[in-house]
Amino acid sequence: MHVRVLGSAAGGGYPQWNCNHPNSARARAGDPAAPRRTQSSIAVSADGQDWILFNASPDLRQQITDNDILHPRTGLRDSPIKAVVLTNADVDHVAGLLNLRESQPLNVYGTQRVLSVLAANSIFNVLNPEFVKRLPLTLETPCAIARPDGSATGVTVTPFAVPGKVALWLEDQSAGENFGTVDEDTIALEVGTDAGARFFYLPACARMTEALAERIRGAALVFFDGTLWRDDEMVRDGVGVKTGRRMGHMSVSGDDGTIAALAGLDIRRKVFIHINTTNPILIADTPERRAVEEAGWEVSYDGMALEL
Ligand code: MLT
Ligand code: MN
């Protein structure tokens, strides 16, 4: 199985358009230790020919341009992108669908909850329903991802709910502490091929649970939510009022952080993705980057290629 990181940053990208935090300033200045990053998405292929996008970021047009594996190959209209699998309805994960208009056949997979969000927003009809099927994912049920002609891509995903929060723009302030969040709002994926390769994709996760730890134990590869280094980072740095917890993201450091939670789970490759513009692990020369690497983690970057 081939995996390509299209975008490694969280919502807003790195640098974020309106951000003058020292991290963003270094990226904007072209500092080689602080390479720019687009918003989180990966592409997966069983055969190295046809690709499935996991989430469609607002930067998708640039991501396609930057990755020749996603370029048209034959004829006047063509795309190796055969399907998109959505893990939630966050802006950074669905807005890129709008780039995939132009009557190109495509399958879009999401939970009923996420598909209902697309259905309620008629702008997504620019993906001409005659060519673009929307197919439901059922929690805990393996789904063989198909090309638009119905043939199997050889990639199967098993969606499962993880602790999380409804997309920011769908929060219901009247619904109490969880803003109306349901299980299908934030899913993670176990991704496998017929040949037996297997990895986990968790670009958002609010909390580690025993069940989640057991599920990913022993995995060959796990991509995990790397939004913040510490829960109050945005507040301390003066760029926001929200904690990671409030946003539905567990943090990298700390006793209940991701490094601690995944230590001892015998995972061969642990890779952070969806990294916020304030997170010091974005930058190659920080003590925090050294700490994650010493803990056996990799920090994904745009264009990172992995083989399983
Ligand atoms: C998140 O991951 O928390 C969201 O992408 C935030 C947002 O929509 O800005
Ligand atoms: Mn996000």
JSON list of N, CA and C in Angstrom, two decimals, residues 25-96:
[
{"chain": "A", "resi": 25, "resn": "ALA", "atom": "N", "xyz": [5.55, 33.21, 11.29]},
{"chain": "A", "resi": 25, "resn": "ALA", "atom": "CA", "xyz": [6.48, 34.19, 10.70]},
{"chain": "A", "resi": 25, "resn": "ALA", "atom": "C", "xyz": [7.70, 33.48, 10.13]},
{"chain": "A", "resi": 26, "resn": "ARG", "atom": "N", "xyz": [8.19, 32.45, 10.82]},
{"chain": "A", "resi": 26, "resn": "ARG", "atom": "CA", "xyz": [9.36, 31.71, 10.31]},
{"chain": "A", "resi": 26, "resn": "ARG", "atom": "C", "xyz": [9.03, 31.01, 9.00]},
{"chain": "A", "resi": 27, "resn": "ALA", "atom": "N", "xyz": [7.85, 30.42, 8.93]},
{"chain": "A", "resi": 27, "resn": "ALA", "atom": "CA", "xyz": [7.46, 29.73, 7.69]},
{"chain": "A", "resi": 27, "resn": "ALA", "atom": "C", "xyz": [7.31, 30.74, 6.55]},
{"chain": "A", "resi": 28, "resn": "ARG", "atom": "N", "xyz": [6.71, 31.88, 6.87]},
{"chain": "A", "resi": 28, "resn": "ARG", "atom": "CA", "xyz": [6.47, 32.89, 5.84]},
{"chain": "A", "resi": 28, "resn": "ARG", "atom": "C", "xyz": [7.79, 33.45, 5.32]},
{"chain": "A", "resi": 29, "resn": "ALA", "atom": "N", "xyz": [8.79, 33.50, 6.22]},
{"chain": "A", "resi": 29, "resn": "ALA", "atom": "CA", "xyz": [10.09, 34.04, 5.83]},
{"chain": "A", "resi": 29, "resn": "ALA", "atom": "C", "xyz": [10.91, 33.03, 5.02]},
{"chain": "A", "resi": 30, "resn": "GLY", "atom": "N", "xyz": [10.38, 31.82, 4.89]},
{"chain": "A", "resi": 30, "resn": "GLY", "atom": "CA", "xyz": [11.10, 30.81, 4.11]},
{"chain": "A", "resi": 30, "resn": "GLY", "atom": "C", "xyz": [12.20, 30.09, 4.88]},
{"chain": "A", "resi": 31, "resn": "ASP", "atom": "N", "xyz": [12.14, 30.13, 6.20]},
{"chain": "A", "resi": 31, "resn": "ASP", "atom": "CA", "xyz": [13.11, 29.44, 7.05]},
{"chain": "A", "resi": 31, "resn": "ASP", "atom": "C", "xyz": [13.10, 27.94, 6.72]},
{"chain": "A", "resi": 32, "resn": "PRO", "atom": "N", "xyz": [14.27, 27.37, 6.35]},
{"chain": "A", "resi": 32, "resn": "PRO", "atom": "CA", "xyz": [14.28, 25.95, 5.99]},
{"chain": "A", "resi": 32, "resn": "PRO", "atom": "C", "xyz": [13.90, 25.01, 7.14]},
{"chain": "A", "resi": 33, "resn": "ALA", "atom": "N", "xyz": [14.03, 25.49, 8.38]},
{"chain": "A", "resi": 33, "resn": "ALA", "atom": "CA", "xyz": [13.62, 24.66, 9.53]},
{"chain": "A", "resi": 33, "resn": "ALA", "atom": "C", "xyz": [12.11, 24.67, 9.72]},
{"chain": "A", "resi": 34, "resn": "ALA", "atom": "N", "xyz": [11.43, 25.54, 8.97]},
{"chain": "A", "resi": 34, "resn": "ALA", "atom": "CA", "xyz": [9.98, 25.71, 9.18]},
{"chain": "A", "resi": 34, "resn": "ALA", "atom": "C", "xyz": [9.25, 25.65, 7.85]},
{"chain": "A", "resi": 35, "resn": "PRO", "atom": "N", "xyz": [9.33, 24.49, 7.16]},
{"chain": "A", "resi": 35, "resn": "PRO", "atom": "CA", "xyz": [8.69, 24.40, 5.84]},
{"chain": "A", "resi": 35, "resn": "PRO", "atom": "C", "xyz": [7.18, 24.60, 5.91]},
{"chain": "A", "resi": 36, "resn": "ARG", "atom": "N", "xyz": [6.65, 25.24, 4.89]},
{"chain": "A", "resi": 36, "resn": "ARG", "atom": "CA", "xyz": [5.20, 25.50, 4.84]},
{"chain": "A", "resi": 36, "resn": "ARG", "atom": "C", "xyz": [4.43, 24.19, 4.69]},
{"chain": "A", "resi": 37, "resn": "ARG", "atom": "N", "xyz": [3.20, 24.22, 5.14]},
{"chain": "A", "resi": 37, "resn": "ARG", "atom": "CA", "xyz": [2.39, 22.99, 5.11]},
{"chain": "A", "resi": 37, "resn": "ARG", "atom": "C", "xyz": [0.96, 23.33, 4.74]},
{"chain": "A", "resi": 38, "resn": "THR", "atom": "N", "xyz": [0.37, 22.47, 3.96]},
{"chain": "A", "resi": 38, "resn": "THR", "atom": "CA", "xyz": [-1.04, 22.63, 3.61]},
{"chain": "A", "resi": 38, "resn": "THR", "atom": "C", "xyz": [-1.89, 21.83, 4.60]},
{"chain": "A", "resi": 39, "resn": "GLN", "atom": "N", "xyz": [-3.21, 21.95, 4.45]},
{"chain": "A", "resi": 39, "resn": "GLN", "atom": "CA", "xyz": [-4.13, 21.39, 5.45]},
{"chain": "A", "resi": 39, "resn": "GLN", "atom": "C", "xyz": [-4.31, 19.88, 5.27]},
{"chain": "A", "resi": 40, "resn": "SER", "atom": "N", "xyz": [-4.60, 19.23, 6.39]},
{"chain": "A", "resi": 40, "resn": "SER", "atom": "CA", "xyz": [-4.38, 17.78, 6.51]},
{"chain": "A", "resi": 40, "resn": "SER", "atom": "C", "xyz": [-5.20, 16.93, 5.55]},
{"chain": "A", "resi": 41, "resn": "SER", "atom": "N", "xyz": [-4.48, 16.03, 4.90]},
{"chain": "A", "resi": 41, "resn": "SER", "atom": "CA", "xyz": [-5.08, 15.07, 4.00]},
{"chain": "A", "resi": 41, "resn": "SER", "atom": "C", "xyz": [-3.99, 14.07, 3.61]},
{"chain": "A", "resi": 42, "resn": "ILE", "atom": "N", "xyz": [-4.41, 12.83, 3.37]},
{"chain": "A", "resi": 42, "resn": "ILE", "atom": "CA", "xyz": [-3.48, 11.87, 2.78]},
{"chain": "A", "resi": 42, "resn": "ILE", "atom": "C", "xyz": [-4.13, 11.21, 1.56]},
{"chain": "A", "resi": 43, "resn": "ALA", "atom": "N", "xyz": [-3.29, 10.67, 0.69]},
{"chain": "A", "resi": 43, "resn": "ALA", "atom": "CA", "xyz": [-3.78, 9.87, -0.43]},
{"chain": "A", "resi": 43, "resn": "ALA", "atom": "C", "xyz": [-3.25, 8.46, -0.26]},
{"chain": "A", "resi": 44, "resn": "VAL", "atom": "N", "xyz": [-4.08, 7.48, -0.61]},
{"chain": "A", "resi": 44, "resn": "VAL", "atom": "CA", "xyz": [-3.75, 6.07, -0.40]},
{"chain": "A", "resi": 44, "resn": "VAL", "atom": "C", "xyz": [-4.01, 5.31, -1.69]},
{"chain": "A", "resi": 45, "resn": "SER", "atom": "N", "xyz": [-3.12, 4.36, -2.01]},
{"chain": "A", "resi": 45, "resn": "SER", "atom": "CA", "xyz": [-3.30, 3.55, -3.21]},
{"chain": "A", "resi": 45, "resn": "SER", "atom": "C", "xyz": [-2.83, 2.13, -2.95]},
{"chain": "A", "resi": 46, "resn": "ALA", "atom": "N", "xyz": [-3.60, 1.17, -3.46]},
{"chain": "A", "resi": 46, "resn": "ALA", "atom": "CA", "xyz": [-3.16, -0.23, -3.36]},
{"chain": "A", "resi": 46, "resn": "ALA", "atom": "C", "xyz": [-2.22, -0.58, -4.50]},
{"chain": "A", "resi": 47, "resn": "ASP", "atom": "N", "xyz": [-2.43, 0.04, -5.66]},
{"chain": "A", "resi": 47, "resn": "ASP", "atom": "CA", "xyz": [-1.69, -0.38, -6.86]},
{"chain": "A", "resi": 47, "resn": "ASP", "atom": "C", "xyz": [-0.71, 0.70, -7.37]},
{"chain": "A", "resi": 48, "resn": "GLY", "atom": "N", "xyz": [-0.65, 1.84, -6.71]},
{"chain": "A", "resi": 48, "resn": "GLY", "atom": "CA", "xyz": [0.24, 2.92, -7.14]},
{"chain": "A", "resi": 48, "resn": "GLY", "atom": "C", "xyz": [-0.28, 3.67, -8.36]},
{"chain": "A", "resi": 49, "resn": "GLN", "atom": "N", "xyz": [-1.48, 3.31, -8.81]},
{"chain": "A", "resi": 49, "resn": "GLN", "atom": "CA", "xyz": [-2.06, 3.95, -10.00]},
{"chain": "A", "resi": 49, "resn": "GLN", "atom": "C", "xyz": [-3.28, 4.80, -9.62]},
{"chain": "A", "resi": 50, "resn": "ASP", "atom": "N", "xyz": [-4.23, 4.16, -8.97]},
{"chain": "A", "resi": 50, "resn": "ASP", "atom": "CA", "xyz": [-5.46, 4.84, -8.59]},
{"chain": "A", "resi": 50, "resn": "ASP", "atom": "C", "xyz": [-5.39, 5.21, -7.11]},
{"chain": "A", "resi": 51, "resn": "TRP", "atom": "N", "xyz": [-5.86, 6.42, -6.81]},
{"chain": "A", "resi": 51, "resn": "TRP", "atom": "CA", "xyz": [-5.67, 6.95, -5.46]},
{"chain": "A", "resi": 51, "resn": "TRP", "atom": "C", "xyz": [-7.00, 7.30, -4.81]},
{"chain": "A", "resi": 52, "resn": "ILE", "atom": "N", "xyz": [-7.01, 7.15, -3.49]},
{"chain": "A", "resi": 52, "resn": "ILE", "atom": "CA", "xyz": [-8.17, 7.53, -2.67]},
{"chain": "A", "resi": 52, "resn": "ILE", "atom": "C", "xyz": [-7.71, 8.65, -1.75]},
{"chain": "A", "resi": 53, "resn": "LEU", "atom": "N", "xyz": [-8.44, 9.74, -1.73]},
{"chain": "A", "resi": 53, "resn": "LEU", "atom": "CA", "xyz": [-8.12, 10.83, -0.80]},
{"chain": "A", "resi": 53, "resn": "LEU", "atom": "C", "xyz": [-8.81, 10.57, 0.52]},
{"chain": "A", "resi": 54, "resn": "PHE", "atom": "N", "xyz": [-8.08, 10.77, 1.60]},
{"chain": "A", "resi": 54, "resn": "PHE", "atom": "CA", "xyz": [-8.70, 10.76, 2.91]},
{"chain": "A", "resi": 54, "resn": "PHE", "atom": "C", "xyz": [-8.82, 12.21, 3.34]},
{"chain": "A", "resi": 55, "resn": "ASN", "atom": "N", "xyz": [-10.02, 12.72, 3.21]},
{"chain": "A", "resi": 55, "resn": "ASN", "atom": "CA", "xyz": [-10.39, 14.11, 3.42]},
{"chain": "A", "resi": 55, "resn": "ASN", "atom": "C", "xyz": [-9.95, 14.96, 2.23]},
{"chain": "A", "resi": 56, "resn": "ALA", "atom": "N", "xyz": [-10.71, 16.03, 2.04]},
{"chain": "A", "resi": 56, "resn": "ALA", "atom": "CA", "xyz": [-10.47, 16.93, 0.91]},
{"chain": "A", "resi": 56, "resn": "ALA", "atom": "C", "xyz": [-10.25, 18.32, 1.47]},
{"chain": "A", "resi": 57, "resn": "SER", "atom": "N", "xyz": [-8.99, 18.71, 1.57]},
{"chain": "A", "resi": 57, "resn": "SER", "atom": "CA", "xyz": [-8.67, 19.97, 2.25]},
{"chain": "A", "resi": 57, "resn": "SER", "atom": "C", "xyz": [-8.88, 21.15, 1.31]},
{"chain": "A", "resi": 58, "resn": "PRO", "atom": "N", "xyz": [-9.07, 22.34, 1.88]},
{"chain": "A", "resi": 58, "resn": "PRO", "atom": "CA", "xyz": [-9.22, 23.54, 1.04]},
{"chain": "A", "resi": 58, "resn": "PRO", "atom": "C", "xyz": [-8.01, 23.75, 0.15]},
{"chain": "A", "resi": 59, "resn": "ASP", "atom": "N", "xyz": [-6.88, 23.10, 0.47]},
{"chain": "A", "resi": 59, "resn": "ASP", "atom": "CA", "xyz": [-5.65, 23.24, -0.33]},
{"chain": "A", "resi": 59, "resn": "ASP", "atom": "C", "xyz": [-5.54, 22.16, -1.40]},
{"chain": "A", "resi": 60, "resn": "LEU", "atom": "N", "xyz": [-6.61, 21.44, -1.66]},
{"chain": "A", "resi": 60, "resn": "LEU", "atom": "CA", "xyz": [-6.50, 20.28, -2.54]},
{"chain": "A", "resi": 60, "resn": "LEU", "atom": "C", "xyz": [-5.98, 20.63, -3.94]},
{"chain": "A", "resi": 61, "resn": "ARG", "atom": "N", "xyz": [-6.39, 21.77, -4.46]},
{"chain": "A", "resi": 61, "resn": "ARG", "atom": "CA", "xyz": [-5.91, 22.12, -5.80]},
{"chain": "A", "resi": 61, "resn": "ARG", "atom": "C", "xyz": [-4.38, 22.19, -5.82]},
{"chain": "A", "resi": 62, "resn": "GLN", "atom": "N", "xyz": [-3.81, 22.86, -4.82]},
{"chain": "A", "resi": 62, "resn": "GLN", "atom": "CA", "xyz": [-2.35, 22.93, -4.73]},
{"chain": "A", "resi": 62, "resn": "GLN", "atom": "C", "xyz": [-1.74, 21.55, -4.48]},
{"chain": "A", "resi": 63, "resn": "GLN", "atom": "N", "xyz": [-2.41, 20.76, -3.65]},
{"chain": "A", "resi": 63, "resn": "GLN", "atom": "CA", "xyz": [-1.87, 19.43, -3.34]},
{"chain": "A", "resi": 63, "resn": "GLN", "atom": "C", "xyz": [-1.82, 18.56, -4.59]},
{"chain": "A", "resi": 64, "resn": "ILE", "atom": "N", "xyz": [-2.83, 18.67, -5.44]},
{"chain": "A", "resi": 64, "resn": "ILE", "atom": "CA", "xyz": [-2.81, 17.91, -6.69]},
{"chain": "A", "resi": 64, "resn": "ILE", "atom": "C", "xyz": [-1.67, 18.40, -7.58]},
{"chain": "A", "resi": 65, "resn": "THR", "atom": "N", "xyz": [-1.51, 19.70, -7.68]},
{"chain": "A", "resi": 65, "resn": "THR", "atom": "CA", "xyz": [-0.43, 20.26, -8.50]},
{"chain": "A", "resi": 65, "resn": "THR", "atom": "C", "xyz": [0.94, 19.78, -7.99]},
{"chain": "A", "resi": 66, "resn": "ASP", "atom": "N", "xyz": [1.09, 19.73, -6.67]},
{"chain": "A", "resi": 66, "resn": "ASP", "atom": "CA", "xyz": [2.39, 19.39, -6.07]},
{"chain": "A", "resi": 66, "resn": "ASP", "atom": "C", "xyz": [2.72, 17.90, -6.09]},
{"chain": "A", "resi": 67, "resn": "ASN", "atom": "N", "xyz": [1.73, 17.05, -6.37]},
{"chain": "A", "resi": 67, "resn": "ASN", "atom": "CA", "xyz": [1.95, 15.59, -6.31]},
{"chain": "A", "resi": 67, "resn": "ASN", "atom": "C", "xyz": [1.60, 14.97, -7.65]},
{"chain": "A", "resi": 68, "resn": "ASP", "atom": "N", "xyz": [2.63, 14.62, -8.44]},
{"chain": "A", "resi": 68, "resn": "ASP", "atom": "CA", "xyz": [2.34, 14.17, -9.81]},
{"chain": "A", "resi": 68, "resn": "ASP", "atom": "C", "xyz": [1.58, 12.84, -9.86]},
{"chain": "A", "resi": 69, "resn": "ILE", "atom": "N", "xyz": [1.57, 12.10, -8.76]},
{"chain": "A", "resi": 69, "resn": "ILE", "atom": "CA", "xyz": [0.76, 10.87, -8.71]},
{"chain": "A", "resi": 69, "resn": "ILE", "atom": "C", "xyz": [-0.72, 11.18, -8.92]},
{"chain": "A", "resi": 70, "resn": "LEU", "atom": "N", "xyz": [-1.11, 12.43, -8.69]},
{"chain": "A", "resi": 70, "resn": "LEU", "atom": "CA", "xyz": [-2.53, 12.80, -8.79]},
{"chain": "A", "resi": 70, "resn": "LEU", "atom": "C", "xyz": [-2.86, 13.54, -10.09]},
{"chain": "A", "resi": 71, "resn": "HIS", "atom": "N", "xyz": [-1.89, 13.60, -11.01]},
{"chain": "A", "resi": 71, "resn": "HIS", "atom": "CA", "xyz": [-2.14, 14.32, -12.25]},
{"chain": "A", "resi": 71, "resn": "HIS", "atom": "C", "xyz": [-2.90, 13.45, -13.26]},
{"chain": "A", "resi": 72, "resn": "PRO", "atom": "N", "xyz": [-3.68, 14.08, -14.14]},
{"chain": "A", "resi": 72, "resn": "PRO", "atom": "CA", "xyz": [-4.35, 13.33, -15.22]},
{"chain": "A", "resi": 72, "resn": "PRO", "atom": "C", "xyz": [-3.31, 12.61, -16.07]},
{"chain": "A", "resi": 73, "resn": "ARG", "atom": "N", "xyz": [-3.67, 11.42, -16.56]},
{"chain": "A", "resi": 73, "resn": "ARG", "atom": "CA", "xyz": [-2.69, 10.62, -17.32]},
{"chain": "A", "resi": 73, "resn": "ARG", "atom": "C", "xyz": [-3.07, 10.43, -18.78]},
{"chain": "A", "resi": 74, "resn": "THR", "atom": "N", "xyz": [-4.32, 10.08, -19.01]},
{"chain": "A", "resi": 74, "resn": "THR", "atom": "CA", "xyz": [-4.70, 9.75, -20.40]},
{"chain": "A", "resi": 74, "resn": "THR", "atom": "C", "xyz": [-5.92, 10.55, -20.84]},
{"chain": "A", "resi": 75, "resn": "GLY", "atom": "N", "xyz": [-5.98, 10.87, -22.13]},
{"chain": "A", "resi": 75, "resn": "GLY", "atom": "CA", "xyz": [-7.15, 11.56, -22.65]},
{"chain": "A", "resi": 75, "resn": "GLY", "atom": "C", "xyz": [-7.19, 13.02, -22.19]},
{"chain": "A", "resi": 76, "resn": "LEU", "atom": "N", "xyz": [-8.25, 13.68, -22.53]},
{"chain": "A", "resi": 76, "resn": "LEU", "atom": "CA", "xyz": [-8.35, 15.10, -22.24]},
{"chain": "A", "resi": 76, "resn": "LEU", "atom": "C", "xyz": [-8.90, 15.38, -20.84]},
{"chain": "A", "resi": 77, "resn": "ARG", "atom": "N", "xyz": [-9.67, 14.45, -20.32]},
{"chain": "A", "resi": 77, "resn": "ARG", "atom": "CA", "xyz": [-10.19, 14.58, -18.96]},
{"chain": "A", "resi": 77, "resn": "ARG", "atom": "C", "xyz": [-9.92, 13.26, -18.24]},
{"chain": "A", "resi": 78, "resn": "ASP", "atom": "N", "xyz": [-9.18, 13.35, -17.13]},
{"chain": "A", "resi": 78, "resn": "ASP", "atom": "CA", "xyz": [-8.80, 12.12, -16.44]},
{"chain": "A", "resi": 78, "resn": "ASP", "atom": "C", "xyz": [-8.36, 12.49, -15.03]},
{"chain": "A", "resi": 79, "resn": "SER", "atom": "N", "xyz": [-8.51, 11.57, -14.09]},
{"chain": "A", "resi": 79, "resn": "SER", "atom": "CA", "xyz": [-7.91, 11.76, -12.78]},
{"chain": "A", "resi": 79, "resn": "SER", "atom": "C", "xyz": [-7.65, 10.41, -12.14]},
{"chain": "A", "resi": 80, "resn": "PRO", "atom": "N", "xyz": [-6.47, 10.25, -11.53]},
{"chain": "A", "resi": 80, "resn": "PRO", "atom": "CA", "xyz": [-6.21, 9.03, -10.76]},
{"chain": "A", "resi": 80, "resn": "PRO", "atom": "C", "xyz": [-6.98, 9.01, -9.45]},
{"chain": "A", "resi": 81, "resn": "ILE", "atom": "N", "xyz": [-7.62, 10.13, -9.09]},
{"chain": "A", "resi": 81, "resn": "ILE", "atom": "CA", "xyz": [-8.40, 10.18, -7.85]},
{"chain": "A", "resi": 81, "resn": "ILE", "atom": "C", "xyz": [-9.75, 9.52, -8.11]},
{"chain": "A", "resi": 82, "resn": "LYS", "atom": "N", "xyz": [-9.96, 8.38, -7.48]},
{"chain": "A", "resi": 82, "resn": "LYS", "atom": "CA", "xyz": [-11.19, 7.61, -7.74]},
{"chain": "A", "resi": 82, "resn": "LYS", "atom": "C", "xyz": [-12.21, 7.75, -6.62]},
{"chain": "A", "resi": 83, "resn": "ALA", "atom": "N", "xyz": [-11.75, 8.14, -5.45]},
{"chain": "A", "resi": 83, "resn": "ALA", "atom": "CA", "xyz": [-12.67, 8.22, -4.31]},
{"chain": "A", "resi": 83, "resn": "ALA", "atom": "C", "xyz": [-12.12, 9.17, -3.26]},
{"chain": "A", "resi": 84, "resn": "VAL", "atom": "N", "xyz": [-13.04, 9.69, -2.44]},
{"chain": "A", "resi": 84, "resn": "VAL", "atom": "CA", "xyz": [-12.67, 10.51, -1.28]},
{"chain": "A", "resi": 84, "resn": "VAL", "atom": "C", "xyz": [-13.38, 9.91, -0.08]},
{"chain": "A", "resi": 85, "resn": "VAL", "atom": "N", "xyz": [-12.65, 9.70, 1.00]},
{"chain": "A", "resi": 85, "resn": "VAL", "atom": "CA", "xyz": [-13.25, 9.21, 2.24]},
{"chain": "A", "resi": 85, "resn": "VAL", "atom": "C", "xyz": [-13.15, 10.34, 3.27]},
{"chain": "A", "resi": 86, "resn": "LEU", "atom": "N", "xyz": [-14.28, 10.71, 3.84]},
{"chain": "A", "resi": 86, "resn": "LEU", "atom": "CA", "xyz": [-14.32, 11.83, 4.79]},
{"chain": "A", "resi": 86, "resn": "LEU", "atom": "C", "xyz": [-14.37, 11.31, 6.22]},
{"chain": "A", "resi": 87, "resn": "THR", "atom": "N", "xyz": [-13.55, 11.93, 7.11]},
{"chain": "A", "resi": 87, "resn": "THR", "atom": "CA", "xyz": [-13.58, 11.50, 8.51]},
{"chain": "A", "resi": 87, "resn": "THR", "atom": "C", "xyz": [-14.42, 12.44, 9.38]},
{"chain": "A", "resi": 88, "resn": "ASN", "atom": "N", "xyz": [-14.70, 13.63, 8.90]},
{"chain": "A", "resi": 88, "resn": "ASN", "atom": "CA", "xyz": [-15.64, 14.53, 9.59]},
{"chain": "A", "resi": 88, "resn": "ASN", "atom": "C", "xyz": [-16.02, 15.64, 8.62]},
{"chain": "A", "resi": 89, "resn": "ALA", "atom": "N", "xyz": [-16.81, 16.59, 9.11]},
{"chain": "A", "resi": 89, "resn": "ALA", "atom": "CA", "xyz": [-17.29, 17.66, 8.22]},
{"chain": "A", "resi": 89, "resn": "ALA", "atom": "C", "xyz": [-16.58, 18.98, 8.49]},
{"chain": "A", "resi": 90, "resn": "ASP", "atom": "N", "xyz": [-15.39, 18.92, 9.13]},
{"chain": "A", "resi": 90, "resn": "ASP", "atom": "CA", "xyz": [-14.64, 20.16, 9.36]},
{"chain": "A", "resi": 90, "resn": "ASP", "atom": "C", "xyz": [-14.34, 20.84, 8.03]},
{"chain": "A", "resi": 91, "resn": "VAL", "atom": "N", "xyz": [-14.26, 22.15, 8.08]},
{"chain": "A", "resi": 91, "resn": "VAL", "atom": "CA", "xyz": [-13.92, 22.91, 6.88]},
{"chain": "A", "resi": 91, "resn": "VAL", "atom": "C", "xyz": [-12.64, 22.38, 6.25]},
{"chain": "A", "resi": 92, "resn": "ASP", "atom": "N", "xyz": [-11.64, 22.09, 7.09]},
{"chain": "A", "resi": 92, "resn": "ASP", "atom": "CA", "xyz": [-10.35, 21.64, 6.53]},
{"chain": "A", "resi": 92, "resn": "ASP", "atom": "C", "xyz": [-10.44, 20.23, 5.93]},
{"chain": "A", "resi": 93, "resn": "HIS", "atom": "N", "xyz": [-11.56, 19.55, 6.09]},
{"chain": "A", "resi": 93, "resn": "HIS", "atom": "CA", "xyz": [-11.68, 18.20, 5.55]},
{"chain": "A", "resi": 93, "resn": "HIS", "atom": "C", "xyz": [-12.71, 18.04, 4.44]},
{"chain": "A", "resi": 94, "resn": "VAL", "atom": "N", "xyz": [-13.61, 19.02, 4.31]},
{"chain": "A", "resi": 94, "resn": "VAL", "atom": "CA", "xyz": [-14.62, 18.88, 3.24]},
{"chain": "A", "resi": 94, "resn": "VAL", "atom": "C", "xyz": [-14.59, 20.00, 2.19]},
{"chain": "A", "resi": 95, "resn": "ALA", "atom": "N", "xyz": [-14.04, 21.16, 2.54]},
{"chain": "A", "resi": 95, "resn": "ALA", "atom": "CA", "xyz": [-14.13, 22.29, 1.61]},
{"chain": "A", "resi": 95, "resn": "ALA", "atom": "C", "xyz": [-13.45, 21.97, 0.28]},
{"chain": "A", "resi": 96, "resn": "GLY", "atom": "N", "xyz": [-12.43, 21.12, 0.32]},
{"chain": "A", "resi": 96, "resn": "GLY", "atom": "CA", "xyz": [-11.70, 20.78, -0.91]},
{"chain": "A", "resi": 96, "resn": "GLY", "atom": "C", "xyz": [-12.52, 19.99, -1.91]}
]
